[in-house]
Amino acid sequence: MNSAVMRKTMYYFVLPALLFYCLFWIIPILKLFQYSVTDYNGYVQKFNYVGFDNFKNLFQSEILGLSIKNTLIYTFITVVLGNIIALALAFLLNANIRAKGFYRSAFYIPTLFSAIVVGFIWSYVYMPDEGLIASFLNKIGITGFDTNFLGSYSKALYSIIAVDIWKNIGTSTIIFLAGLQTVPHDLIEAGKIDGAGRWKLVRFIKIPMLATSITINVTLSVINGLKAFDYPFIMTNGGPGTSTNTLIFAMYKMAFTDQQFGKASALGIISFALIIAITAIFVFTLNRREVSA
C-alpha cells in the first residue's frame, strides 16, 4: 500500500521540471515552426501566413549557401585539428614528465574563461600593428607581414577557428587523458613482450582503447562547430563582409538586425535539421567503429 502511494506521489516531483521543459523548450520550438511560415517581424503580433515562401527565398539567396559553407569549414577544422592536437597533448601529459600536474592544469585553464572574455582577449592579440602577434613579430625583426587577421576576408574565419580550438582544447585533452588512464597496463606489457615499439603500442593498443573518448570528443566538437556563434559575433560581427557568417550568426542577424523573424525562424529550422543530421551520422558511424573495435 505504501509503496503504491509512493509510486504515485513520485510523479508530482516530476511536474515542476516538466513544466519548465515545456515552457522554455517545447513551446518555443512549436512557435518557431509557426513563425517560419509567416512574415512576423518580431514586434507586431499581427502577421500573415506566407506558406513556404521564407524557405523558398532562403534557398534562392546566397546567404544560406555561404553560411552553410562557413559553418562546415568551421566544423571540419575544429573537429580534425582540435582533436588531433588534444590527442597529442593527452599522450604527452600522460607520459612520465616533471611537473605533469602543472601542465595539465595550464592546458585546462582556457576552458574556464567565458567566450566573451576569450573573444575580447584574442581581439587584442590579433590587433594589427599593436597586437601581441604584431608586437612579437616586430620584436624578432620580422616586418612586412600582414597581421590584420580579423580584417582580412581570407584570414578572419580561420583566425576565429584558432581561438575556438584554443578555448576548448583543454576539455578534449582531459577526456582523452581520462581514456588513457583506463588502458589496461597488462595489454601494454603484452605488446612490449611481443616486440611492439612505441608507435605500434599507440596505433594498435592505445588508440583503439580510446574509441569511447574519440566518440565523445568528436561528437562534442561537431555540435560546437555547427552551432558556432560566439566568436563570429564578438570578434568580427560576421565580417569582414560575410566571411565569418555562420548559420547561427546569420539567423541572429536576420532576426535582430533585419527584423525578419519569420525568415530567421525558417533558417533556424534548416539549421536544426542540418545539425541533427550531421551529428546523427557522426555518432552512428563512430558507434559502429567503437563496437567493431
PDB file of C-alpha atoms in Angstrom:
ATOM      1  CA  MET A   1       0.000   0.000   0.000  1.00  0.00           C
ATOM      2  CA  ASN A   2       2.659   2.470   0.998  1.00  0.00           C
ATOM      3  CA  SER A   3       4.841   1.534  -1.956  1.00  0.00           C
ATOM      4  CA  ALA A   4       1.913   2.118  -4.336  1.00  0.00           C
ATOM      5  CA  VAL A   5       1.255   5.541  -2.792  1.00  0.00           C
ATOM      6  CA  MET A   6       4.934   6.413  -3.055  1.00  0.00           C
ATOM      7  CA  ARG A   7       4.997   5.486  -6.747  1.00  0.00           C
ATOM      8  CA  LYS A   8       2.052   7.756  -7.464  1.00  0.00           C
ATOM      9  CA  THR A   9       3.468  10.573  -5.355  1.00  0.00           C
ATOM     10  CA  MET A  10       6.805  10.432  -7.159  1.00  0.00           C
ATOM     11  CA  TYR A  11       5.165  11.762 -10.316  1.00  0.00           C
ATOM     12  CA  TYR A  12       4.393  15.049  -8.602  1.00  0.00           C
ATOM     13  CA  PHE A  13       8.124  15.714  -8.223  1.00  0.00           C
ATOM     14  CA  VAL A  14       8.491  15.484 -11.997  1.00  0.00           C
ATOM     15  CA  LEU A  15       5.835  18.119 -12.687  1.00  0.00           C
ATOM     16  CA  PRO A  16       7.961  21.269 -11.981  1.00  0.00           C
ATOM     17  CA  ALA A  17      10.766  20.073 -14.253  1.00  0.00           C
ATOM     18  CA  LEU A  18       8.277  19.010 -16.913  1.00  0.00           C
ATOM     19  CA  LEU A  19       6.534  22.386 -16.692  1.00  0.00           C
ATOM     20  CA  PHE A  20       9.788  24.294 -17.187  1.00  0.00           C
ATOM     21  CA  TYR A  21      10.779  21.965 -20.035  1.00  0.00           C
ATOM     22  CA  CYS A  22       7.509  22.576 -21.871  1.00  0.00           C
ATOM     23  CA  LEU A  23       7.520  26.303 -21.149  1.00  0.00           C
ATOM     24  CA  PHE A  24      11.090  27.066 -22.213  1.00  0.00           C
ATOM     25  CA  TRP A  25      11.771  24.328 -24.756  1.00  0.00           C
ATOM     26  CA  ILE A  26       8.729  22.663 -26.315  1.00  0.00           C
ATOM     27  CA  ILE A  27       6.557  25.781 -26.707  1.00  0.00           C
ATOM     28  CA  PRO A  28       9.369  27.930 -28.232  1.00  0.00           C
ATOM     29  CA  ILE A  29      10.115  25.175 -30.755  1.00  0.00           C
ATOM     30  CA  LEU A  30       6.446  24.974 -31.725  1.00  0.00           C
ATOM     31  CA  LYS A  31       6.333  28.777 -32.053  1.00  0.00           C
ATOM     32  CA  LEU A  32       9.451  28.595 -34.230  1.00  0.00           C
ATOM     33  CA  PHE A  33       7.655  26.305 -36.654  1.00  0.00           C
ATOM     34  CA  GLN A  34       4.667  28.650 -36.632  1.00  0.00           C
ATOM     35  CA  TYR A  35       6.715  31.797 -37.276  1.00  0.00           C
ATOM     36  CA  SER A  36       8.690  30.103 -40.068  1.00  0.00           C
ATOM     37  CA  VAL A  37       5.626  30.235 -42.334  1.00  0.00           C
ATOM     38  CA  THR A  38       4.726  33.852 -41.502  1.00  0.00           C
ATOM     39  CA  ASP A  39       6.061  37.364 -42.156  1.00  0.00           C
ATOM     40  CA  TYR A  40       6.437  38.012 -38.405  1.00  0.00           C
ATOM     41  CA  ASN A  41       8.869  40.869 -37.693  1.00  0.00           C
ATOM     42  CA  GLY A  42       9.416  40.155 -34.009  1.00  0.00           C
ATOM     43  CA  TYR A  43       7.427  43.086 -32.675  1.00  0.00           C
ATOM     44  CA  VAL A  44       3.957  43.402 -34.182  1.00  0.00           C
ATOM     45  CA  GLN A  45       1.849  40.407 -33.170  1.00  0.00           C
ATOM     46  CA  LYS A  46      -0.316  40.763 -36.267  1.00  0.00           C
ATOM     47  CA  PHE A  47       1.320  38.752 -39.034  1.00  0.00           C
ATOM     48  CA  ASN A  48       0.350  36.986 -42.230  1.00  0.00           C
ATOM     49  CA  TYR A  49       0.906  33.372 -43.156  1.00  0.00           C
ATOM     50  CA  VAL A  50       3.074  33.149 -46.271  1.00  0.00           C
ATOM     51  CA  GLY A  51       3.412  29.381 -46.552  1.00  0.00           C
ATOM     52  CA  PHE A  52       6.877  28.157 -47.546  1.00  0.00           C
ATOM     53  CA  ASP A  53       7.938  31.479 -49.103  1.00  0.00           C
ATOM     54  CA  ASN A  54      10.569  32.021 -46.385  1.00  0.00           C
ATOM     55  CA  PHE A  55      12.179  28.671 -47.140  1.00  0.00           C
ATOM     56  CA  LYS A  56      11.991  29.333 -50.865  1.00  0.00           C
ATOM     57  CA  ASN A  57      13.645  32.743 -50.503  1.00  0.00           C
ATOM     58  CA  LEU A  58      16.391  31.298 -48.313  1.00  0.00           C
ATOM     59  CA  PHE A  59      17.268  28.569 -50.806  1.00  0.00           C
ATOM     60  CA  GLN A  60      17.363  31.163 -53.573  1.00  0.00           C
ATOM     61  CA  SER A  61      19.587  33.563 -51.599  1.00  0.00           C
ATOM     62  CA  GLU A  62      23.378  33.480 -51.324  1.00  0.00           C
ATOM     63  CA  ILE A  63      23.437  33.849 -47.549  1.00  0.00           C
ATOM     64  CA  LEU A  64      22.240  30.279 -46.900  1.00  0.00           C
ATOM     65  CA  GLY A  65      24.886  28.626 -49.073  1.00  0.00           C
ATOM     66  CA  LEU A  66      27.616  30.912 -47.743  1.00  0.00           C
ATOM     67  CA  SER A  67      26.601  30.342 -44.122  1.00  0.00           C
ATOM     68  CA  ILE A  68      26.498  26.578 -44.586  1.00  0.00           C
ATOM     69  CA  LYS A  69      29.916  26.651 -46.264  1.00  0.00           C
ATOM     70  CA  ASN A  70      31.478  28.710 -43.457  1.00  0.00           C
ATOM     71  CA  THR A  71      29.840  26.524 -40.811  1.00  0.00           C
ATOM     72  CA  LEU A  72      31.069  23.295 -42.409  1.00  0.00           C
ATOM     73  CA  ILE A  73      34.617  24.670 -42.743  1.00  0.00           C
ATOM     74  CA  TYR A  74      34.466  25.801 -39.120  1.00  0.00           C
ATOM     75  CA  THR A  75      33.220  22.387 -38.009  1.00  0.00           C
ATOM     76  CA  PHE A  76      35.668  20.350 -40.087  1.00  0.00           C
ATOM     77  CA  ILE A  77      38.747  22.209 -38.853  1.00  0.00           C
ATOM     78  CA  THR A  78      37.684  22.245 -35.198  1.00  0.00           C
ATOM     79  CA  VAL A  79      36.877  18.528 -35.286  1.00  0.00           C
ATOM     80  CA  VAL A  80      40.013  17.364 -37.105  1.00  0.00           C
ATOM     81  CA  LEU A  81      42.675  19.799 -35.912  1.00  0.00           C
ATOM     82  CA  GLY A  82      41.250  20.255 -32.430  1.00  0.00           C
ATOM     83  CA  ASN A  83      41.077  16.537 -31.692  1.00  0.00           C
ATOM     84  CA  ILE A  84      44.479  15.773 -33.200  1.00  0.00           C
ATOM     85  CA  ILE A  85      46.116  18.433 -31.033  1.00  0.00           C
ATOM     86  CA  ALA A  86      44.159  17.294 -27.967  1.00  0.00           C
ATOM     87  CA  LEU A  87      45.141  13.662 -28.552  1.00  0.00           C
ATOM     88  CA  ALA A  88      48.822  14.613 -28.921  1.00  0.00           C
ATOM     89  CA  LEU A  89      48.659  16.663 -25.717  1.00  0.00           C
ATOM     90  CA  ALA A  90      46.957  13.804 -23.882  1.00  0.00           C
ATOM     91  CA  PHE A  91      49.756  11.405 -24.818  1.00  0.00           C
ATOM     92  CA  LEU A  92      52.328  13.997 -23.795  1.00  0.00           C
ATOM     93  CA  LEU A  93      50.667  14.724 -20.461  1.00  0.00           C
ATOM     94  CA  ASN A  94      50.235  11.015 -19.782  1.00  0.00           C
ATOM     95  CA  ALA A  95      53.992  10.434 -20.067  1.00  0.00           C
ATOM     96  CA  ASN A  96      56.382  10.489 -17.142  1.00  0.00           C
ATOM     97  CA  ILE A  97      57.429  14.136 -17.225  1.00  0.00           C
ATOM     98  CA  ARG A  98      58.238  16.575 -14.462  1.00  0.00           C
ATOM     99  CA  ALA A  99      55.533  18.978 -13.256  1.00  0.00           C
ATOM    100  CA  LYS A 100      52.879  16.904 -15.037  1.00  0.00           C
ATOM    101  CA  GLY A 101      50.112  18.220 -12.782  1.00  0.00           C
ATOM    102  CA  PHE A 102      51.069  21.814 -13.523  1.00  0.00           C
ATOM    103  CA  TYR A 103      50.967  21.298 -17.293  1.00  0.00           C
ATOM    104  CA  ARG A 104      47.614  19.540 -17.073  1.00  0.00           C
ATOM    105  CA  SER A 105      46.161  22.479 -15.163  1.00  0.00           C
ATOM    106  CA  ALA A 106      47.744  25.009 -17.526  1.00  0.00           C
ATOM    107  CA  PHE A 107      46.196  23.467 -20.642  1.00  0.00           C
ATOM    108  CA  TYR A 108      42.778  23.333 -18.982  1.00  0.00           C
ATOM    109  CA  ILE A 109      42.760  26.966 -17.783  1.00  0.00           C
ATOM    110  CA  PRO A 110      41.443  28.499 -21.083  1.00  0.00           C
ATOM    111  CA  THR A 111      38.333  26.342 -20.753  1.00  0.00           C
ATOM    112  CA  LEU A 112      37.416  28.138 -17.526  1.00  0.00           C
ATOM    113  CA  PHE A 113      37.042  31.543 -19.222  1.00  0.00           C
ATOM    114  CA  SER A 114      33.795  32.583 -20.862  1.00  0.00           C
ATOM    115  CA  ALA A 115      33.615  33.010 -24.627  1.00  0.00           C
ATOM    116  CA  ILE A 116      33.161  36.786 -24.204  1.00  0.00           C
ATOM    117  CA  VAL A 117      36.395  37.115 -22.223  1.00  0.00           C
ATOM    118  CA  VAL A 118      38.297  34.897 -24.652  1.00  0.00           C
ATOM    119  CA  GLY A 119      36.921  36.798 -27.646  1.00  0.00           C
ATOM    120  CA  PHE A 120      37.974  40.193 -26.286  1.00  0.00           C
ATOM    121  CA  ILE A 121      41.427  38.926 -25.270  1.00  0.00           C
ATOM    122  CA  TRP A 122      42.124  37.470 -28.699  1.00  0.00           C
ATOM    123  CA  SER A 123      40.760  40.569 -30.415  1.00  0.00           C
ATOM    124  CA  TYR A 124      43.643  42.446 -28.787  1.00  0.00           C
ATOM    125  CA  VAL A 125      46.074  39.630 -29.631  1.00  0.00           C
ATOM    126  CA  TYR A 126      45.065  39.911 -33.297  1.00  0.00           C
ATOM    127  CA  MET A 127      45.205  43.721 -33.414  1.00  0.00           C
ATOM    128  CA  PRO A 128      47.307  44.899 -36.364  1.00  0.00           C
ATOM    129  CA  ASP A 129      50.496  46.854 -35.569  1.00  0.00           C
ATOM    130  CA  GLU A 130      49.982  46.908 -31.783  1.00  0.00           C
ATOM    131  CA  GLY A 131      48.591  43.455 -31.003  1.00  0.00           C
ATOM    132  CA  LEU A 132      50.540  40.675 -29.291  1.00  0.00           C
ATOM    133  CA  ILE A 133      51.361  38.839 -32.513  1.00  0.00           C
ATOM    134  CA  ALA A 134      52.348  42.012 -34.371  1.00  0.00           C
ATOM    135  CA  SER A 135      54.487  43.209 -31.450  1.00  0.00           C
ATOM    136  CA  PHE A 136      56.211  39.814 -31.183  1.00  0.00           C
ATOM    137  CA  LEU A 137      56.990  39.717 -34.898  1.00  0.00           C
ATOM    138  CA  ASN A 138      58.410  43.236 -34.744  1.00  0.00           C
ATOM    139  CA  LYS A 139      60.454  42.263 -31.691  1.00  0.00           C
ATOM    140  CA  ILE A 140      62.180  39.421 -33.529  1.00  0.00           C
ATOM    141  CA  GLY A 141      62.736  41.552 -36.622  1.00  0.00           C
ATOM    142  CA  ILE A 142      60.012  40.221 -38.934  1.00  0.00           C
ATOM    143  CA  THR A 143      58.425  43.160 -40.749  1.00  0.00           C
ATOM    144  CA  GLY A 144      56.107  43.491 -43.712  1.00  0.00           C
ATOM    145  CA  PHE A 145      53.896  40.594 -42.564  1.00  0.00           C
ATOM    146  CA  ASP A 146      50.160  41.302 -42.755  1.00  0.00           C
ATOM    147  CA  THR A 147      48.914  40.979 -39.171  1.00  0.00           C
ATOM    148  CA  ASN A 148      45.403  42.231 -39.829  1.00  0.00           C
ATOM    149  CA  PHE A 149      43.963  38.769 -39.251  1.00  0.00           C
ATOM    150  CA  LEU A 150      40.407  39.767 -38.350  1.00  0.00           C
ATOM    151  CA  GLY A 151      40.248  42.412 -41.072  1.00  0.00           C
ATOM    152  CA  SER A 152      41.204  40.042 -43.882  1.00  0.00           C
ATOM    153  CA  TYR A 153      38.424  38.335 -45.813  1.00  0.00           C
ATOM    154  CA  SER A 154      40.539  35.216 -46.339  1.00  0.00           C
ATOM    155  CA  LYS A 155      42.029  35.020 -42.818  1.00  0.00           C
ATOM    156  CA  ALA A 156      39.207  36.047 -40.481  1.00  0.00           C
ATOM    157  CA  LEU A 157      37.345  32.727 -40.396  1.00  0.00           C
ATOM    158  CA  TYR A 158      40.496  30.703 -39.746  1.00  0.00           C
ATOM    159  CA  SER A 159      41.606  33.181 -37.079  1.00  0.00           C
ATOM    160  CA  ILE A 160      38.446  32.709 -35.023  1.00  0.00           C
ATOM    161  CA  ILE A 161      38.615  28.938 -35.567  1.00  0.00           C
ATOM    162  CA  ALA A 162      42.071  29.005 -33.958  1.00  0.00           C
ATOM    163  CA  VAL A 163      40.575  30.827 -30.963  1.00  0.00           C
ATOM    164  CA  ASP A 164      37.796  28.243 -30.636  1.00  0.00           C
ATOM    165  CA  ILE A 165      40.322  25.389 -30.708  1.00  0.00           C
ATOM    166  CA  TRP A 166      42.500  27.151 -28.107  1.00  0.00           C
ATOM    167  CA  LYS A 167      39.475  27.665 -25.860  1.00  0.00           C
ATOM    168  CA  ASN A 168      38.171  24.085 -25.982  1.00  0.00           C
ATOM    169  CA  ILE A 169      41.396  22.118 -26.308  1.00  0.00           C
ATOM    170  CA  GLY A 170      41.553  21.589 -22.541  1.00  0.00           C
ATOM    171  CA  THR A 171      38.229  19.742 -22.369  1.00  0.00           C
ATOM    172  CA  SER A 172      39.132  17.395 -25.226  1.00  0.00           C
ATOM    173  CA  THR A 173      42.568  16.757 -23.724  1.00  0.00           C
ATOM    174  CA  ILE A 174      41.094  15.855 -20.323  1.00  0.00           C
ATOM    175  CA  ILE A 175      38.652  13.397 -21.928  1.00  0.00           C
ATOM    176  CA  PHE A 176      41.451  11.741 -23.906  1.00  0.00           C
ATOM    177  CA  LEU A 177      43.648  11.717 -20.807  1.00  0.00           C
ATOM    178  CA  ALA A 178      40.900  10.026 -18.802  1.00  0.00           C
ATOM    179  CA  GLY A 179      40.600   7.424 -21.549  1.00  0.00           C
ATOM    180  CA  LEU A 180      44.318   6.746 -21.449  1.00  0.00           C
ATOM    181  CA  GLN A 181      44.090   6.076 -17.723  1.00  0.00           C
ATOM    182  CA  THR A 182      41.713   3.179 -18.435  1.00  0.00           C
ATOM    183  CA  VAL A 183      44.041   1.378 -20.862  1.00  0.00           C
ATOM    184  CA  PRO A 184      44.979  -1.896 -19.115  1.00  0.00           C
ATOM    185  CA  HIS A 185      48.655  -1.996 -18.233  1.00  0.00           C
ATOM    186  CA  ASP A 186      48.664  -5.734 -18.955  1.00  0.00           C
ATOM    187  CA  LEU A 187      47.906  -5.092 -22.629  1.00  0.00           C
ATOM    188  CA  ILE A 188      50.795  -2.655 -22.915  1.00  0.00           C
ATOM    189  CA  GLU A 189      53.155  -5.108 -21.231  1.00  0.00           C
ATOM    190  CA  ALA A 190      51.958  -7.910 -23.518  1.00  0.00           C
ATOM    191  CA  GLY A 191      52.581  -5.692 -26.533  1.00  0.00           C
ATOM    192  CA  LYS A 192      56.102  -4.924 -25.355  1.00  0.00           C
ATOM    193  CA  ILE A 193      56.799  -8.634 -24.853  1.00  0.00           C
ATOM    194  CA  ASP A 194      55.618  -9.298 -28.420  1.00  0.00           C
ATOM    195  CA  GLY A 195      58.164  -6.748 -29.647  1.00  0.00           C
ATOM    196  CA  ALA A 196      55.838  -3.818 -30.340  1.00  0.00           C
ATOM    197  CA  GLY A 197      57.582  -0.453 -30.388  1.00  0.00           C
ATOM    198  CA  ARG A 198      56.209   2.829 -29.047  1.00  0.00           C
ATOM    199  CA  TRP A 199      54.365   3.686 -32.256  1.00  0.00           C
ATOM    200  CA  LYS A 200      52.755   0.238 -32.568  1.00  0.00           C
ATOM    201  CA  LEU A 201      51.638   0.393 -28.937  1.00  0.00           C
ATOM    202  CA  VAL A 202      49.920   3.696 -29.699  1.00  0.00           C
ATOM    203  CA  ARG A 203      48.499   2.590 -33.038  1.00  0.00           C
ATOM    204  CA  PHE A 204      47.220  -0.880 -32.171  1.00  0.00           C
ATOM    205  CA  ILE A 205      46.544  -0.726 -28.415  1.00  0.00           C
ATOM    206  CA  LYS A 206      46.086   2.768 -27.026  1.00  0.00           C
ATOM    207  CA  ILE A 207      44.124   4.455 -29.825  1.00  0.00           C
ATOM    208  CA  PRO A 208      41.633   1.540 -30.242  1.00  0.00           C
ATOM    209  CA  MET A 209      41.099   1.620 -26.471  1.00  0.00           C
ATOM    210  CA  LEU A 210      40.240   5.342 -26.808  1.00  0.00           C
ATOM    211  CA  ALA A 211      37.247   4.634 -29.064  1.00  0.00           C
ATOM    212  CA  THR A 212      34.733   5.888 -26.497  1.00  0.00           C
ATOM    213  CA  SER A 213      36.750   9.045 -25.783  1.00  0.00           C
ATOM    214  CA  ILE A 214      37.097   9.714 -29.518  1.00  0.00           C
ATOM    215  CA  THR A 215      33.336   9.337 -29.992  1.00  0.00           C
ATOM    216  CA  ILE A 216      32.624  11.787 -27.152  1.00  0.00           C
ATOM    217  CA  ASN A 217      35.151  14.389 -28.311  1.00  0.00           C
ATOM    218  CA  VAL A 218      34.213  14.224 -31.987  1.00  0.00           C
ATOM    219  CA  THR A 219      30.504  14.496 -31.173  1.00  0.00           C
ATOM    220  CA  LEU A 220      31.055  17.491 -28.885  1.00  0.00           C
ATOM    221  CA  SER A 221      33.313  19.138 -31.484  1.00  0.00           C
ATOM    222  CA  VAL A 222      30.774  18.607 -34.273  1.00  0.00           C
ATOM    223  CA  ILE A 223      27.944  20.118 -32.226  1.00  0.00           C
ATOM    224  CA  ASN A 224      30.165  23.004 -31.107  1.00  0.00           C
ATOM    225  CA  GLY A 225      31.239  23.756 -34.674  1.00  0.00           C
ATOM    226  CA  LEU A 226      27.774  23.541 -36.197  1.00  0.00           C
ATOM    227  CA  LYS A 227      26.325  25.964 -33.639  1.00  0.00           C
ATOM    228  CA  ALA A 228      29.265  28.401 -33.795  1.00  0.00           C
ATOM    229  CA  PHE A 229      28.107  31.896 -32.888  1.00  0.00           C
ATOM    230  CA  ASP A 230      30.136  33.401 -30.018  1.00  0.00           C
ATOM    231  CA  TYR A 231      33.389  34.291 -31.754  1.00  0.00           C
ATOM    232  CA  PRO A 232      31.915  35.447 -35.100  1.00  0.00           C
ATOM    233  CA  PHE A 233      29.651  37.735 -33.054  1.00  0.00           C
ATOM    234  CA  ILE A 234      32.229  39.003 -30.540  1.00  0.00           C
ATOM    235  CA  MET A 235      35.329  39.278 -32.709  1.00  0.00           C
ATOM    236  CA  THR A 236      34.179  40.067 -36.254  1.00  0.00           C
ATOM    237  CA  ASN A 237      30.395  40.618 -36.191  1.00  0.00           C
ATOM    238  CA  GLY A 238      30.200  38.311 -39.190  1.00  0.00           C
ATOM    239  CA  GLY A 239      32.735  40.328 -41.173  1.00  0.00           C
ATOM    240  CA  PRO A 240      34.669  41.438 -42.987  1.00  0.00           C
ATOM    241  CA  GLY A 241      31.795  41.252 -45.422  1.00  0.00           C
ATOM    242  CA  THR A 242      30.205  37.865 -44.868  1.00  0.00           C
ATOM    243  CA  SER A 243      33.450  35.926 -44.422  1.00  0.00           C
ATOM    244  CA  THR A 244      32.627  34.729 -40.873  1.00  0.00           C
ATOM    245  CA  ASN A 245      28.874  34.382 -41.274  1.00  0.00           C
ATOM    246  CA  THR A 246      27.835  31.065 -39.734  1.00  0.00           C
ATOM    247  CA  LEU A 247      24.342  29.600 -39.733  1.00  0.00           C
ATOM    248  CA  ILE A 248      23.542  30.670 -36.186  1.00  0.00           C
ATOM    249  CA  PHE A 249      25.036  34.145 -36.668  1.00  0.00           C
ATOM    250  CA  ALA A 250      23.091  34.614 -39.911  1.00  0.00           C
ATOM    251  CA  MET A 251      19.915  33.610 -38.072  1.00  0.00           C
ATOM    252  CA  TYR A 252      20.657  36.087 -35.263  1.00  0.00           C
ATOM    253  CA  LYS A 253      21.393  38.922 -37.691  1.00  0.00           C
ATOM    254  CA  MET A 254      18.315  38.178 -39.760  1.00  0.00           C
ATOM    255  CA  ALA A 255      16.090  38.263 -36.673  1.00  0.00           C
ATOM    256  CA  PHE A 256      17.504  41.070 -34.528  1.00  0.00           C
ATOM    257  CA  THR A 257      19.146  43.349 -37.111  1.00  0.00           C
ATOM    258  CA  ASP A 258      16.960  42.918 -40.195  1.00  0.00           C
ATOM    259  CA  GLN A 259      13.800  42.251 -38.111  1.00  0.00           C
ATOM    260  CA  GLN A 260      12.828  39.286 -40.269  1.00  0.00           C
ATOM    261  CA  PHE A 261      11.795  36.873 -37.551  1.00  0.00           C
ATOM    262  CA  GLY A 262       9.763  34.703 -39.894  1.00  0.00           C
ATOM    263  CA  LYS A 263      12.664  34.215 -42.273  1.00  0.00           C
ATOM    264  CA  ALA A 264      15.056  33.720 -39.340  1.00  0.00           C
ATOM    265  CA  SER A 265      12.738  31.044 -37.925  1.00  0.00           C
ATOM    266  CA  ALA A 266      12.856  29.229 -41.249  1.00  0.00           C
ATOM    267  CA  LEU A 267      16.653  29.425 -41.184  1.00  0.00           C
ATOM    268  CA  GLY A 268      16.553  28.104 -37.609  1.00  0.00           C
ATOM    269  CA  ILE A 269      14.605  25.031 -38.744  1.00  0.00           C
ATOM    270  CA  ILE A 270      17.068  24.428 -41.587  1.00  0.00           C
ATOM    271  CA  SER A 271      19.986  24.798 -39.169  1.00  0.00           C
ATOM    272  CA  PHE A 272      18.327  22.487 -36.648  1.00  0.00           C
ATOM    273  CA  ALA A 273      17.752  19.805 -39.291  1.00  0.00           C
ATOM    274  CA  LEU A 274      21.333  20.134 -40.574  1.00  0.00           C
ATOM    275  CA  ILE A 275      22.848  19.879 -37.076  1.00  0.00           C
ATOM    276  CA  ILE A 276      20.723  16.842 -36.184  1.00  0.00           C
ATOM    277  CA  ALA A 277      21.518  15.079 -39.472  1.00  0.00           C
ATOM    278  CA  ILE A 278      25.288  15.630 -39.371  1.00  0.00           C
ATOM    279  CA  THR A 279      25.552  14.815 -35.662  1.00  0.00           C
ATOM    280  CA  ALA A 280      23.498  11.625 -36.104  1.00  0.00           C
ATOM    281  CA  ILE A 281      25.723  10.495 -38.982  1.00  0.00           C
ATOM    282  CA  PHE A 282      28.874  11.077 -36.939  1.00  0.00           C
ATOM    283  CA  VAL A 283      27.512   9.360 -33.820  1.00  0.00           C
ATOM    284  CA  PHE A 284      26.188   6.383 -35.782  1.00  0.00           C
ATOM    285  CA  THR A 285      29.475   5.932 -37.685  1.00  0.00           C
ATOM    286  CA  LEU A 286      31.648   6.298 -34.581  1.00  0.00           C
ATOM    287  CA  ASN A 287      29.456   3.952 -32.525  1.00  0.00           C
ATOM    288  CA  ARG A 288      29.759   1.274 -35.207  1.00  0.00           C
ATOM    289  CA  ARG A 289      33.542   1.610 -35.217  1.00  0.00           C
ATOM    290  CA  GLU A 290      33.556   1.631 -31.426  1.00  0.00           C
ATOM    291  CA  VAL A 291      31.677  -1.672 -31.323  1.00  0.00           C
ATOM    292  CA  SER A 292      33.872  -3.242 -34.001  1.00  0.00           C
ATOM    293  CA  ALA A 293      36.999  -2.096 -32.149  1.00  0.00           C
TER     294      ALA A 293
END
